[in-house]
Coordinates of C-alpha atoms in Angstrom, one line a residue:
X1 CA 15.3 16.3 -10.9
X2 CA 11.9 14.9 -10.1
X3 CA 10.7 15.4 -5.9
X4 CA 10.5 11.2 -5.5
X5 CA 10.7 11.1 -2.1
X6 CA 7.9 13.9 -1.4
X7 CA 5.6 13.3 -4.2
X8 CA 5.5 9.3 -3.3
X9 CA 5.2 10.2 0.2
X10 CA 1.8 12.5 -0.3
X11 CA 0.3 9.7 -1.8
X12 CA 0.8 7.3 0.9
X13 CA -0.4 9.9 3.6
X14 CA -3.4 11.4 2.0
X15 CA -4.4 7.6 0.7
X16 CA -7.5 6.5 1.9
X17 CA -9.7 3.5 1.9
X18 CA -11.9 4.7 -1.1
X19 CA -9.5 5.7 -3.1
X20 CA -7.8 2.5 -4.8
X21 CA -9.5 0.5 -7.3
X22 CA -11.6 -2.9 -6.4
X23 CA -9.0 -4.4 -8.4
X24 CA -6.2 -3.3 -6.5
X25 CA -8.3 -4.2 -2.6
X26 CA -9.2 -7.4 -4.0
X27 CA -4.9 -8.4 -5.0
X28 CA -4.6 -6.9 -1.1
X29 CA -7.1 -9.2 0.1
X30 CA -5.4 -11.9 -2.0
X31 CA -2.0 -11.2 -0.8
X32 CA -2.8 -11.0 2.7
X33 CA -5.2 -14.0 3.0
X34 CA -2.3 -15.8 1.7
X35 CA 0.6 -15.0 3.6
X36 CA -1.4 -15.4 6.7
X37 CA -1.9 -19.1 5.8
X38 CA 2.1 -19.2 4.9
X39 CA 2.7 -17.6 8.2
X40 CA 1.1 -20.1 9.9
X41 CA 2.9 -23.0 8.3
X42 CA 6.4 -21.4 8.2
X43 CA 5.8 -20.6 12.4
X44 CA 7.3 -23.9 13.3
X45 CA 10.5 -23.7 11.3
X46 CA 13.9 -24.0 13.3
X47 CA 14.9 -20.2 11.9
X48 CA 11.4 -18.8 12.8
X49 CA 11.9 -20.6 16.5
X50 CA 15.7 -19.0 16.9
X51 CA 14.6 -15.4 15.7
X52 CA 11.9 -16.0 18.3
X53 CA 13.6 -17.0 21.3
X54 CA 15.8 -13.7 20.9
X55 CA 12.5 -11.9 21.2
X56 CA 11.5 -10.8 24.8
X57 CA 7.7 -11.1 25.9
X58 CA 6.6 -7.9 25.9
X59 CA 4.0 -6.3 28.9
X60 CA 3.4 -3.4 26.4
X61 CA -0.1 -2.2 25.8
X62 CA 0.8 -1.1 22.4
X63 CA 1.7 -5.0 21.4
X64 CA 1.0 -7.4 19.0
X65 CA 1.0 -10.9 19.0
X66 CA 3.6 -13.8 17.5
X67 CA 1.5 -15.9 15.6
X68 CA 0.4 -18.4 15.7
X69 CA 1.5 -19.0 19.6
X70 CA -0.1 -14.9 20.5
X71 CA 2.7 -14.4 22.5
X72 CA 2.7 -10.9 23.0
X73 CA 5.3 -8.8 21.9
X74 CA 6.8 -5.4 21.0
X75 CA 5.0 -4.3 17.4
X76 CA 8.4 -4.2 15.7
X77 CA 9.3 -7.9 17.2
X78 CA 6.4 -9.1 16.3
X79 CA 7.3 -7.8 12.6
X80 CA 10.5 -9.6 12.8
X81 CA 9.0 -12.7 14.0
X82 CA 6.0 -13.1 11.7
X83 CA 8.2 -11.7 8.9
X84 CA 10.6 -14.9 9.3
X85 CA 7.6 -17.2 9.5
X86 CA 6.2 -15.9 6.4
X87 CA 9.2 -16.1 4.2
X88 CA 10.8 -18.9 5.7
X89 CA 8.8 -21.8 3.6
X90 CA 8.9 -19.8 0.1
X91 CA 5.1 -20.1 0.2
X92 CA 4.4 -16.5 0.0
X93 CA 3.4 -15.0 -3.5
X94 CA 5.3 -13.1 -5.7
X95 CA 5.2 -9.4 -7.9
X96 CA 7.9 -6.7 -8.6
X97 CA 10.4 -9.5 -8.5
X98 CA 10.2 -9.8 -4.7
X99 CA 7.8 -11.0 -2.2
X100 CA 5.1 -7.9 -1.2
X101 CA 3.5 -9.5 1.1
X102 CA 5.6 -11.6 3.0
X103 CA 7.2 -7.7 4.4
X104 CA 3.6 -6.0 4.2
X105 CA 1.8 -7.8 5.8
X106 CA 3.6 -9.1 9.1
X107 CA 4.3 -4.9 9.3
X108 CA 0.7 -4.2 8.8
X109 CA -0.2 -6.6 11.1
X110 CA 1.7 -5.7 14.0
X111 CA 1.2 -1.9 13.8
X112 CA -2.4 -2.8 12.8
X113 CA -2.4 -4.6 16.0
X114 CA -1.1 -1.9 18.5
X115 CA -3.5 0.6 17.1
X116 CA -6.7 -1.2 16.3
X117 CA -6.7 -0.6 13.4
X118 CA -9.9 -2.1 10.8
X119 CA -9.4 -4.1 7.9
X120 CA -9.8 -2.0 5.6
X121 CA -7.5 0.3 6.8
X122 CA -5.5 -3.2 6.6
X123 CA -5.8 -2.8 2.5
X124 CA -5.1 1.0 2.4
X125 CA -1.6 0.6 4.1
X126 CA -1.2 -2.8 1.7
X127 CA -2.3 -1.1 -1.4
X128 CA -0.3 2.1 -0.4
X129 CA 3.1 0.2 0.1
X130 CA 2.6 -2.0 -3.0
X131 CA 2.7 1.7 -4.9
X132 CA 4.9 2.8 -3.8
X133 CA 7.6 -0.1 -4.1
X134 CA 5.9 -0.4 -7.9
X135 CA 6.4 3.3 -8.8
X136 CA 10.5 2.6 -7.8
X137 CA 10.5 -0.1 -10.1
X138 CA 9.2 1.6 -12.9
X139 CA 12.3 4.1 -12.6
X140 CA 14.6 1.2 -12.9
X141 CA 15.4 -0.4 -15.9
X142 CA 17.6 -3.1 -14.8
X143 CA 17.2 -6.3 -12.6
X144 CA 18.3 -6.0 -8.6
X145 CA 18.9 -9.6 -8.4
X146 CA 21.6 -9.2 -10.9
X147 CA 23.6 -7.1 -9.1
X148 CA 22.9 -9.2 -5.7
X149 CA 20.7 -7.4 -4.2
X150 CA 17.7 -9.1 -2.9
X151 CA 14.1 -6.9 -4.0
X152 CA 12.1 -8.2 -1.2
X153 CA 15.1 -6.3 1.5
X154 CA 15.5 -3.6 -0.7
X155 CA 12.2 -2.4 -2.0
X156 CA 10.2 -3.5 0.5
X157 CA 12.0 -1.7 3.1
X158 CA 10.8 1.6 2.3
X159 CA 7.3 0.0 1.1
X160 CA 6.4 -1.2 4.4
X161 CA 7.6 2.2 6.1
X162 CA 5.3 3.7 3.6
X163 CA 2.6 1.4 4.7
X164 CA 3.3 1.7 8.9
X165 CA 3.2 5.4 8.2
X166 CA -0.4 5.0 6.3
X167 CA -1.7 2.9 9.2
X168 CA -0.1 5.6 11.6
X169 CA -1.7 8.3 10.1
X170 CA 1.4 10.4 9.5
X171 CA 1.0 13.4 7.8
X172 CA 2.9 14.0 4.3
X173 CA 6.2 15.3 5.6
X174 CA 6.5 12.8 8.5
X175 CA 5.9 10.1 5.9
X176 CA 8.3 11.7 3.7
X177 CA 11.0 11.0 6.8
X178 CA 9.6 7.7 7.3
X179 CA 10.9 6.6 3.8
X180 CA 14.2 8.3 3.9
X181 CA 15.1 6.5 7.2
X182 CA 14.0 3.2 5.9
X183 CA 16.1 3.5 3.0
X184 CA 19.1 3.4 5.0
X185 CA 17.5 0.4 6.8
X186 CA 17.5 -1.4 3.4
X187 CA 19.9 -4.4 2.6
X188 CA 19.4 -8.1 1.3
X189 CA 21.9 -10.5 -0.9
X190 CA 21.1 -12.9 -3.1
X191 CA 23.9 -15.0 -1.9
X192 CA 22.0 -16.2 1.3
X193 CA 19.2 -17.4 -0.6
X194 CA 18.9 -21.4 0.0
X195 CA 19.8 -20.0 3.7
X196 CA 17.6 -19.3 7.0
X197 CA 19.1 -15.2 6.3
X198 CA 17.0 -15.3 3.2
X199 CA 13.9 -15.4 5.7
X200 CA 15.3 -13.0 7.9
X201 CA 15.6 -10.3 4.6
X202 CA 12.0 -10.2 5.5
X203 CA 11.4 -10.3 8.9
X204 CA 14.1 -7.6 9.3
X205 CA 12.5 -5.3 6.5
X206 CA 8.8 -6.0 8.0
X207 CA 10.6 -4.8 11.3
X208 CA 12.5 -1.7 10.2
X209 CA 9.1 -0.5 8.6
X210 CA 7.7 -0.5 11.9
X211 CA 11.0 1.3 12.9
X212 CA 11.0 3.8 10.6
X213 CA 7.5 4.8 11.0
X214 CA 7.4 5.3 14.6
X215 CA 10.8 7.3 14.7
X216 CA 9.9 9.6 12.1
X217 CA 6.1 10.1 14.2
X218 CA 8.6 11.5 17.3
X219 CA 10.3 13.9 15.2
X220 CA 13.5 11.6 13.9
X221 CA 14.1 12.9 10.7
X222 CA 16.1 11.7 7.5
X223 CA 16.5 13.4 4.0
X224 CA 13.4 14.8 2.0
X225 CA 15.5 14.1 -1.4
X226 CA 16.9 10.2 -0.3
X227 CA 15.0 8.6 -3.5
X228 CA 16.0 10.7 -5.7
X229 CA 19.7 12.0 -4.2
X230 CA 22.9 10.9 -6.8
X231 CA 24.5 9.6 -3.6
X232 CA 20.5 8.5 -2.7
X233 CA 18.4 5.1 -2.4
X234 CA 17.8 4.8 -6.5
X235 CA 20.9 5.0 -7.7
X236 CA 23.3 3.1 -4.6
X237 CA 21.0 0.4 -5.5
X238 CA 20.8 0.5 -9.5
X239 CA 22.0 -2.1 -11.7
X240 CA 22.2 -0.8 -14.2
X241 CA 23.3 2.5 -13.4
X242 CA 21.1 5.0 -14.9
X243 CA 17.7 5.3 -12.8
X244 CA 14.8 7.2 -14.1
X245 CA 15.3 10.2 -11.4
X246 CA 15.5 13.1 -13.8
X247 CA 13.3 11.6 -16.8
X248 CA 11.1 9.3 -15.0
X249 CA 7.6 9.6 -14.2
X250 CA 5.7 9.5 -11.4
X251 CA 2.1 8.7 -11.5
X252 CA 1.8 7.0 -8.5
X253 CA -2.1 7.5 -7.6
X254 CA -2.9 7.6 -11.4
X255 CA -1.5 4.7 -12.8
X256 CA -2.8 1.6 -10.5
X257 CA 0.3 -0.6 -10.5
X258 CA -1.4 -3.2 -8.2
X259 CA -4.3 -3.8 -10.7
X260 CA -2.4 -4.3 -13.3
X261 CA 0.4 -6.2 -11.9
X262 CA -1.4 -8.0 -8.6
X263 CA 0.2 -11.0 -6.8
X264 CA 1.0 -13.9 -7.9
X265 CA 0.1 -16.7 -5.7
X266 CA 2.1 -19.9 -5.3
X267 CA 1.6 -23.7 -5.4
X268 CA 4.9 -24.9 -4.9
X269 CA 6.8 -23.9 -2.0
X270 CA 10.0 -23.0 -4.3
X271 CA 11.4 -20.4 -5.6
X272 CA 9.2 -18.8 -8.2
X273 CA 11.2 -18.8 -10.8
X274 CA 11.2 -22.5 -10.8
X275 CA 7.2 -23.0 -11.0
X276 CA 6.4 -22.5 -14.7
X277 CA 8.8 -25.5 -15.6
X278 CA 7.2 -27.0 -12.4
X279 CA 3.9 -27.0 -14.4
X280 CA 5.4 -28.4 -17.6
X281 CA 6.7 -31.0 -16.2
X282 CA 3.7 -31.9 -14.0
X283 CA 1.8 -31.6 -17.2
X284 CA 4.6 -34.0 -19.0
X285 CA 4.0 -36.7 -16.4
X286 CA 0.4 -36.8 -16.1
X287 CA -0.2 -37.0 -19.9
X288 CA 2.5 -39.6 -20.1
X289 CA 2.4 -41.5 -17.0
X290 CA 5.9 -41.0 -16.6
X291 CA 8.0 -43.0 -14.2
X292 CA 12.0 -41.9 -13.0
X293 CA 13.1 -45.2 -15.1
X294 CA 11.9 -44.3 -18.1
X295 CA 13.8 -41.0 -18.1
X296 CA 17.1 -40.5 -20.2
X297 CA 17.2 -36.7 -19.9
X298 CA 15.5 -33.5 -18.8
X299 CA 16.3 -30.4 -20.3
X300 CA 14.9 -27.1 -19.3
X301 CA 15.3 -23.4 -21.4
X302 CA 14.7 -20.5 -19.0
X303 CA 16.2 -17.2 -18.4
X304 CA 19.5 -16.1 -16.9
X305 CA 18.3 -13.9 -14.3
X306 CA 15.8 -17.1 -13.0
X307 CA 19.1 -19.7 -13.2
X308 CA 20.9 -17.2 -11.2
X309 CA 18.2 -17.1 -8.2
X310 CA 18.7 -20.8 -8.5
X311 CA 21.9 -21.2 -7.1
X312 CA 21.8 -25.3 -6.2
X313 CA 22.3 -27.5 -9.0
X314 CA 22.9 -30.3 -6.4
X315 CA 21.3 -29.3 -3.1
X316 CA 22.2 -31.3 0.2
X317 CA 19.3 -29.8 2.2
X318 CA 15.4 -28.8 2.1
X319 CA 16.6 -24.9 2.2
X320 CA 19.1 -25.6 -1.0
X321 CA 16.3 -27.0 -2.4
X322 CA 14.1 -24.4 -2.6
X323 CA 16.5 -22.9 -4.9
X324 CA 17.2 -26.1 -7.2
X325 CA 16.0 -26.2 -10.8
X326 CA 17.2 -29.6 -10.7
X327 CA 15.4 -30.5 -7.9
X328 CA 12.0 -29.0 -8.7
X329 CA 12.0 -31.2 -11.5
X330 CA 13.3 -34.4 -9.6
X331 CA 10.4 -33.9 -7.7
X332 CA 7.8 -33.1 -9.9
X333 CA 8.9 -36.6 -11.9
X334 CA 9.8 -38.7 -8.9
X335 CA 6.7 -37.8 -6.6
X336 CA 4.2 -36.1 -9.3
X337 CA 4.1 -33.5 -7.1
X338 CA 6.9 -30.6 -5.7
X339 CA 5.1 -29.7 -2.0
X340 CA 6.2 -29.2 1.8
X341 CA 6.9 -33.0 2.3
X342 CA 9.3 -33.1 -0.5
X343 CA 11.0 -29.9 0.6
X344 CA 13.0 -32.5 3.4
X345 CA 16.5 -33.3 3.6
X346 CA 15.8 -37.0 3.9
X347 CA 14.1 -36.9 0.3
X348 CA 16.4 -34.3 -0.9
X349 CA 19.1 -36.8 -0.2
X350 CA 17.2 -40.0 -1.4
X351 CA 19.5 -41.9 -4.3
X352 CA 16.5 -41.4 -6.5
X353 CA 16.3 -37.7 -6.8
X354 CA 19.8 -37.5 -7.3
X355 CA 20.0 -40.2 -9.8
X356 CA 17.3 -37.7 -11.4
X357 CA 19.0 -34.2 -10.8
X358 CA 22.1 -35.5 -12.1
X359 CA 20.0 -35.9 -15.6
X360 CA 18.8 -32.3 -15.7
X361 CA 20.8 -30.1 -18.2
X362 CA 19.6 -26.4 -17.9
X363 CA 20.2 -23.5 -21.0
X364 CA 19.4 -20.0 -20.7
X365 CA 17.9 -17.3 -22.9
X366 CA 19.1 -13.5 -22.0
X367 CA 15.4 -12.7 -23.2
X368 CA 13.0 -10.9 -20.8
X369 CA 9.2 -11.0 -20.6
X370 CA 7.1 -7.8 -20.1
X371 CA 6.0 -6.9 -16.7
X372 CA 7.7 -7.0 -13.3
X373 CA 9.3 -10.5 -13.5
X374 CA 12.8 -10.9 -14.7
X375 CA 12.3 -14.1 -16.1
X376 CA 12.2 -15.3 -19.9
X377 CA 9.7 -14.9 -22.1
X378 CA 8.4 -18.4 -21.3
X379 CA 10.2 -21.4 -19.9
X380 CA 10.4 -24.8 -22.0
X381 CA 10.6 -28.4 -20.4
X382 CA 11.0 -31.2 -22.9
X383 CA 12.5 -35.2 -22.2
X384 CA 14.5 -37.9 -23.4
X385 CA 13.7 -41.1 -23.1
X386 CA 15.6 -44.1 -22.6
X387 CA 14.3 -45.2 -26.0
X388 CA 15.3 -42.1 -27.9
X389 CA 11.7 -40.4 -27.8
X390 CA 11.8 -37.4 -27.2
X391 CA 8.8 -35.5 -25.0
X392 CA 7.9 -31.7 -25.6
X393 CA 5.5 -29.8 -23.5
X394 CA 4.2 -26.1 -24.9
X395 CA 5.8 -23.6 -23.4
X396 CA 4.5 -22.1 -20.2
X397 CA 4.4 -17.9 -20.2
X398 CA 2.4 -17.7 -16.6
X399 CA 2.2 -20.3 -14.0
X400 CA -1.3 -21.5 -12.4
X401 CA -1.7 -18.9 -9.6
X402 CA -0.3 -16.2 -11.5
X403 CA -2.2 -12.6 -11.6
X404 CA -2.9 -13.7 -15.6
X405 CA -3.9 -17.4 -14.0
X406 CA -4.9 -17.1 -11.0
X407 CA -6.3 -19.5 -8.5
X408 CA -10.3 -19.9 -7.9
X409 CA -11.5 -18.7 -4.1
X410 CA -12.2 -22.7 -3.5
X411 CA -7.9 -23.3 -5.0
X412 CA -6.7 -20.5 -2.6
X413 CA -9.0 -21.8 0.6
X414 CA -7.8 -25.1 -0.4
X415 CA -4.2 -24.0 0.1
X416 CA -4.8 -21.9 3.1
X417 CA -6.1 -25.1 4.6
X418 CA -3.6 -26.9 4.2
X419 CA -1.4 -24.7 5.7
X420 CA -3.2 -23.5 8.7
X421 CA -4.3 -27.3 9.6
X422 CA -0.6 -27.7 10.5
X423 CA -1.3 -25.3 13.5
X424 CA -5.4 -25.1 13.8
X425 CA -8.4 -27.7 13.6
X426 CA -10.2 -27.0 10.4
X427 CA -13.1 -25.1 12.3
X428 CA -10.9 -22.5 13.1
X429 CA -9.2 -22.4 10.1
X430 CA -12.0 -22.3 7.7
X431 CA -13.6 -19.3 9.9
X432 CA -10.0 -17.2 9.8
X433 CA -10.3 -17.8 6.0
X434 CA -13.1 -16.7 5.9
X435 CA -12.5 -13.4 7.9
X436 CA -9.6 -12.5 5.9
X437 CA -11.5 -13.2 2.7
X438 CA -13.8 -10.6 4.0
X439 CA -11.6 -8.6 5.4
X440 CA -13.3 -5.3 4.4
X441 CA -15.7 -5.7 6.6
X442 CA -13.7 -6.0 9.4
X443 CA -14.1 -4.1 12.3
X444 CA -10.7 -4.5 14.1
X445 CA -7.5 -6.6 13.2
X446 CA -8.1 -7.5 16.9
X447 CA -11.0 -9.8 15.9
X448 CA -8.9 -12.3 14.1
X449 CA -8.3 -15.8 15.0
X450 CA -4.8 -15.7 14.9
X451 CA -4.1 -17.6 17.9
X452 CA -4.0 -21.3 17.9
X453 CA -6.7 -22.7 20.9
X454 CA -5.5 -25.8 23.1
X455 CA -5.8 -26.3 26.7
X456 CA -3.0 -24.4 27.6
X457 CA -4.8 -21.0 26.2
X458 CA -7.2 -18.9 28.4
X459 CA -10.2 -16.9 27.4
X460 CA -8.2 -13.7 26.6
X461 CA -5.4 -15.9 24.5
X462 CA -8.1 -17.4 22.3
X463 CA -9.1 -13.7 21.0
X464 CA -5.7 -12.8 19.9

C-alpha cells in the first residue's frame, strides 16, 4: 500500500518558494487576485452577515481581519468568515471539480495574517495545497459530485490544512497529523447547493484548515496512514469504489498538477458548469440580434454530472439560480448578459424569464472530457424559432476564462473592479489589484489594502 499520507505531507513541509514552477506561482497569483475581488463582493451577502455576527471580535494579537470591514478576529474565524464571503456569490474560479481558492485562500490569509507572513510565502502555501488536493484526485477515478459529496468540503479540507501547515512551518510529521485531522473535519453535499450551506462548505473547510494546523503544531495527533487507510479518507469518500491506494502513483513534487491544470476563472457568477452554454448563447444572440419573442425553443446537450450540479430547473430565488441551466440561458437571451444584477429574485421571478425557462429543454451525454472537470466533452446550445429556423452555435469545449482561455491582465482587473467598487473607491481598488498582482514582491500580507477607508476608520484600521 503506498505511504499517501506521509509522502504528500513531506512535500508540503519541505516546499519552498523556489521550488514550484513560474507556471504554477503565476495560476496562485491568478487564483488569489481573484477570489480577493470575489471576497469583497460576496462580503455583503445576508449568509456572510449571519456567519459573522456569530463571530466574536477578537483582542488576540495573533488575529486577522474580516474583510472587507478589518474587524479583527480569531485566525480560524476569520477563515470562516472570509470563506463564506468568497463562495457565497459563485464568483470564485474553478479546477479539480471544486473551488481551490475560495478554501485556500481565506485560510492562507488568515494564518498569513497572524504570522506575517510575505507573499510569496502566500504562493508556496497556495501552490502546496493545490498539490496536494490534485495528487488525491489523480487516485480517484470517479466523480465526488456523483455520489453527493461536494469536492470543494471534501478535498479542500485537507488542502488547506496542508497549506496552514506550509505557512506554519510544520515539520514533515506534524504536517503529516495536520492532514489526518482535517480529514475527519471533511464533509459537504451537493444537496445544499442553490442554499447559503453551499457557502458555508467553504468557509467551514477554510476554517478547519486553520484548525487542523494549529492542533497538530501543539502535539494533537491523528493517523499517519488516514489517506491511504481501507477504513481511511480515500476510500469513505470514493465513488466509485476502487481508489488508486495500492496502484496509484504519487509524484507529487514531479509532476506539476497546477501548471498543467491552473484555475479557471469565471465571468458569470453561476455555477460553472453552466458557463460554456452561457457563451454559446451569448454568442447566439449577438450574431443574431436575438430578442425573447422571437424564440420558439432552446435546447442545450451537456453532461450528466453538470445537469446534476444544476439542480433548479425552475428556481424561485437568486441562490436557486445559480444553479439553473434554465435560467443561465433565460438570462443570457433576455438581458444579453448573465451577471450579479440578474442573479436577484425580483428578475428571477419576472414573467419574462419564466416565460423563457419554461422553453429550455436540456439532454445529456454520459461522455467525459479529459482533465479535472466532470463535464462533457463540449456543451451544444442550438434554437428554434418561431418561424421554424433553427439556430446552431459550434460547440464550446472551454469557456472564456478557462486555464486553455484564459482572461487578459486588463479582463481580470476589469472584473476585480467591478467587484471591489461595490466596497472601495477605485483608487483603492486599482492599488490592491495591483498589489496582489504583484504579490511576489510583497513584503508582508499585513501591507494589503484590505480594509475599506470611510470616516468611521482610524489610522491603524486603514492598514488592515
Amino acid at each position: 500500500m503506498l505511504a499517501i499520507t506521509r509522502q504528500t505531507a513531506s512535500f508540503v513541509a519541505s516546499l519552498k518558494a523556489s521550488d514550484p514552477p513560474q507556471a504554477c506561482r503565476d495560476a496562485a497569483r491568478t487564483g488569489i487576485t481573484d477570489c480577493v475581488g470575489v471576497m469583497i463582493a460576496g462580503a455583503a451577502e445576508e449568509a456572510v452577515r449571519i456567519v459573522s455576527a456569530m463571530s466574536t471580535s477578537s483582542t488576540q494579537n495573533d488575529g486577522a481581519p474580516e474583510i472587507p470591514s478589518g474587524r479583527n478576529l480569531t485566525a480560524s474565524d476569520a477563515a470562516l468568515v472570509n470563506g463564506v464571503a468568497a463562495h457565497v456569490l459563485d464568483y470564485d474560479d474553478v479546477a479539480l471539480a471544486g473551488h481551490p481558492s475560495a478554501v485556500l485562500v481565506p485560510a492562507i490569509l488568515a494564518e498569513g495574517w497572524s504570522r506575517g507572513a510575505s507573499g510569496p510565502d502566500m504562493v508556496t502555501a497556495y501552490v502546496g495545497g493545490y498539490e496536494l488536493w490534485a495528487q488525491l484526485a489523480a487516485l480517484e477515478p470517479g466523480q465526488l459530485h456523483e455520489r453527493g459529496f461536494h469536492p470543494t468540503a471534501v478535498m479542500g479540507a485537507v488542502a488547506t490544512a496542508a497549506a496552514c501547515a506550509n505557512i506554519r512551518r510544520l515539520d514533515s510529521e506534524k504536517t503529516a497529523h495536520a492532514i489526518a485531522i482535517a480529514a475527519s473535519l471533511a464533509s459537504g453535499l451537493v444537496a445544499n447547493f442553490g442554499t447559503m450551506t453551499k457557502s458555508l462548505h467553504a468557509g467551514r473547510t477554510a476554517q478547519s484548515g486553520v484548525i487542523a494546523a494549529r492542533l497538530a503544531e501543539q502535539g494533537f495527533t491523528g493517523s499517519l496512514d488516514v489517506l491511504e487507510h481501507r477504513t481511511g479518507f480515500l476510500r469513505a469518500h470514493s465513488p466509485s469504489g476502487q481508489p488508486r491506494i495500492e496502484n496509484g502513483t504519487i509524484d507529487i513534487g514531479a509532476n506539476w498538477r497546477l501548471a498543467h491544470l491552473g484555475v479557471n476563472v469565471k465571468r458569470y457568477p453561476t455555477c460553472y458548469a453552466t458557463h460554456r452554454s452561457i457563451d454559446a448563447m451569448l454568442g447566439l444572440v449577438g450574431k443574431h440580434g436575438l430578442k425573447p419573442e422571437r424564440v420558439g425553443e432552446i435546447r442545450v446537450h451537456t453532461g450528466i454530472t453538470q445537469k446534476l450540479m444544476l439542480r433548479n430547473s425552475n428556481p424561485r430565488t437568486g441562490l436557486e439560480a445559480k444553479f439553473s441551466m434554465e435560467f443561465a440561458m433565460a438570462a443570457a437571451l433576455i438581458a444579453g448578459r448573465v451577471g450579479l444584477a440578474e442573479l436577484s429574485d425580483a428578475f428571477v421571478c419576472r414573467d419574462d424569464v419564466k416565460d423563457i425557462i419554461a422553453k429550455v429543454r436540456c439532454s445529456t451525454t454520459t461522455e467525459v472530457m479529459e482533465g479535472d472537470q466532470p463535464f462533457a466533452p463540449a456543451d451544444q446550445v442550438s434554437i428554434e424559432l418561431t418561424s421554424g429556423e433553427i439556430l446552431t452555435c459550434e460547440p464550446v469545449a472551454y469557456a472564456k476564462g478557462s486555464w486553455q482561455e484564459p482572461l487578459t491582465r486588463g479582463e481580470l482587473q476589469d472584473k476585480f473592479l467591478d467587484c471591489a467598487t461595490r466596497v472601495f473607491d477605485r483608487n483603492q481598488a486599482t492599488i490592491l489589484f495591483d498589489q496582489l498582482w504583484d504579490i511576489e514582491r510583497l513584503g508582508s500580507i499585513r501591507e494589503l489594502r484590505l480594509t475599506a477607508i470611510g470616516p468611521t476608520h482610524d489610522e491603524a484600521s486603514r492598514r488592515l
